[in-house]
């Protein structure tokens, strides 16, 4: 009698156990079940699975695994060959993605492209780092291997997680996701944004760090009486009920409260620490429409609440990597474009990472010359820079030269037209650099510091620049700067040089570039045949 | 390996196993739906808890019933107490003769059982039919006593009269329109070997199951109500209603509560319906136990028109309210699982109308969404209900069980508030 009862207890426990097991299985995979697309299977899960087998094979050399990997068409493993002379990274890129999608929409990345990019990065030796490591690196407190990068996703979309996570898992990568707390932490995640439960699961997996994107600021708001709309962070909003714009105080309170709640929403909701903020639309005040003074205000507020903040740069417009040179609060991110192949992405990273000296370039390959103004193009003659119909000049700089400090930068150039051409050194950004400015009448040393131009040396002369091949150069050592020009006047070559020791200490490092200028539109052009940069000891 | 395969394939071929698999798969889906519901309606805790509690309650009936394996039934094989079959009846000329004759065929020592039939002021030929039956039965050596009342006194009085007249230990009440299996007495009395047992309910089946949709639905309903619900209660010796169609009572204990039962009044009105539930309740209150005898089968006629059915259900609901209130006062002393089940079983139907209105009317109106999810949950629960019937009976009528469950959820739950409003109305409602 007892044994029948016991048997029944066992049977019932088994049934409840099985039910409970499957229920739990459902519960922990609920997100995946409802967000699963069959294409994930072939595009993500299968390749990721094969990759995992490969990793295992590399680790164990297991016979069975080797057999299983016969079916592997995607052999990818990190070659871990350190390029260049340094084992340690001098600069680190931060990649920015949003959603990983199925059907092209012109801005988000397609699933297969993303997979290819990640596998290609792994194969090329790129490894992800955590936000903490990145922060320590930027503060010069930690050295990281060359080819380290930080992978980030904005907005906290479901399609940033479900198709991506298996890939991260297989490649042993991790990522940071910046969430909009108004949606994700408030049970208003819907079908698009990740829910609190999903974020918890992500944080628990160890592959994801959850950081703040904003609470309210990801929508467009009314910023003037006539209904014009603008970004939440960089503009004073129009208050309909009071029929006026916000006061500065109201603006400050609003921004501050969004900074604070975006952080605390996540910290309280998920129990994780938040140290960084990604500006919605990458706008930290620089794109303000009605409040130009916003940028320093936002910057001060952000610094009081976050350790670091992110925005995005278009690669090919500026230095796109981050250097631990100066306690940078604002971190640049490379927003991966939807039309990039994995080769494009690798090229962007390879050309933009810190270059070491000596450096030589005759433009046979693309090595990271980026256009900041006007137009640049590469042809058989070299690098050609020119002004456009609506520009009086052009500027190009070399990616990866940002942290150079003492160097001699020589170039062989051909100045077709224009009033001046300049060799740029110690170039940090548009507002901070040194230039040797050459014209037919003079050579000047210009120092641009925080946007203020100052001529620190000048020499009059008679230089016939147009039509000849010149060697032009700049030498920088500490606070000393020298400009050189091979002068071909009257068929005689004389080297003119001009020096100064008065360079501002703030400009003690920076990259190289070229600039041309003419008072008229579309009337300047220069061809650069080759450049060589040597370190000055 | 081959052995394992063969074993598995016979396992799969077995239809009952297949049905169970489907059953548990559906239960799983129901759980999944509940899980999602709970997560999605954080703002309506009441709704979520209710939705969970209902499924938990219904499914737990099936689970608890599975454990019912009464020990006394095994020991009582050679135990043969004396038995009286009690058949109170009114205006039952159509069935009464067969009812009595079926009882007379009972497979039990002739000297150990008799039949007491009460004609409760019938206006038709019930008395004549009773006497005819008596003559035939007596010819077979079965003692039959016919009590004739010229004035109608009510079923409760009729039942009480049988108890008084009986000289035997066990009284088996049989409705005048119920037919018993010959082994009913044997199957039902063996439980009484345990002296704490005061009442044992037999398994009521529907005699006119194939008449129409309504009776088919009731057939499934009866089966599940007995097989699952009564077994679940019996596991704790606390069957709350040993129903009139065929239940056995220990006379000694009935006599202890008889006066209280006979003159029971509620809200100042003398109780004239729900006699079986009431009697069981008095016995449980005394601390006695009641059980369920799955093998003791009786077939009873159920209402075959919608009007009659609704009237019967209303009557049941009214006695259910009255007796549940009463039982609520002592049920907490019983086994915790039993008492939780009992109170859930009382509270849940009370709120059902509100929940249904919210889910099927207010929610679609307020959000503009069809509550597919809710309806799916409802349907699955109904299928599980029907499937339970199918697994044990292999009967195609199981689909009517699904129909009944839906019918119950949408229509019948409204009877409860109506019954509460009409509690004081003593009308028996013609049978």
Coordinates of C-alpha atoms in Angstrom, one line a residue, chain A residues 1-2 4-5 7-13 15-16 18-19 22-27 30 34 187 197, chain B residues 23-25 27-28 31-32 35-36 39 42 62-71 74-75 235 373:
Chain A
X1 CA 0.0 0.0 0.0
X2 CA 2.7 2.4 1.0
X4 CA 1.9 2.4 -4.4
X5 CA 1.6 5.7 -2.7
X7 CA 5.3 5.2 -6.5
X8 CA 2.7 7.8 -7.2
X9 CA 4.7 10.4 -5.3
X10 CA 7.6 9.6 -7.6
X11 CA 5.5 9.7 -10.7
X12 CA 4.0 13.0 -9.7
X13 CA 7.4 14.4 -8.8
X15 CA 5.9 15.0 -14.0
X16 CA 6.2 18.2 -11.9
X18 CA 9.8 17.8 -16.1
X19 CA 7.1 20.4 -16.3
X22 CA 10.7 23.0 -19.2
X23 CA 8.9 25.9 -17.6
X24 CA 12.2 27.2 -16.3
X25 CA 13.8 26.5 -19.7
X26 CA 11.0 28.6 -21.2
X27 CA 11.4 31.3 -18.6
X30 CA 11.6 33.6 -23.2
X34 CA 9.8 35.5 -28.9
X187 CA 8.2 48.1 -18.4
X197 CA 14.5 41.2 -17.4
Chain B
X23 CA -2.5 16.3 -21.7
X24 CA 0.8 17.3 -20.1
X25 CA 1.9 19.2 -23.2
X27 CA -0.8 21.8 -19.2
X28 CA 2.7 23.0 -20.1
X31 CA 1.7 27.2 -17.6
X32 CA 3.7 29.1 -20.2
X35 CA 3.9 32.8 -16.9
X36 CA 3.6 35.4 -19.6
X39 CA 4.9 39.1 -16.3
X42 CA 2.2 43.7 -13.2
X62 CA -6.4 16.2 -11.2
X63 CA -3.0 15.9 -9.5
X64 CA -4.4 15.3 -6.0
X65 CA -7.1 12.9 -7.3
X66 CA -4.2 10.8 -8.7
X67 CA -3.1 10.0 -5.2
X68 CA -6.5 8.7 -4.0
X69 CA -6.1 5.1 -3.2
X70 CA -8.2 4.3 -0.1
X71 CA -6.6 1.7 2.2
X74 CA -8.6 -3.2 0.4
X75 CA -9.0 -4.4 4.0
X235 CA -7.8 11.8 -0.2
X373 CA -4.2 35.1 -25.4

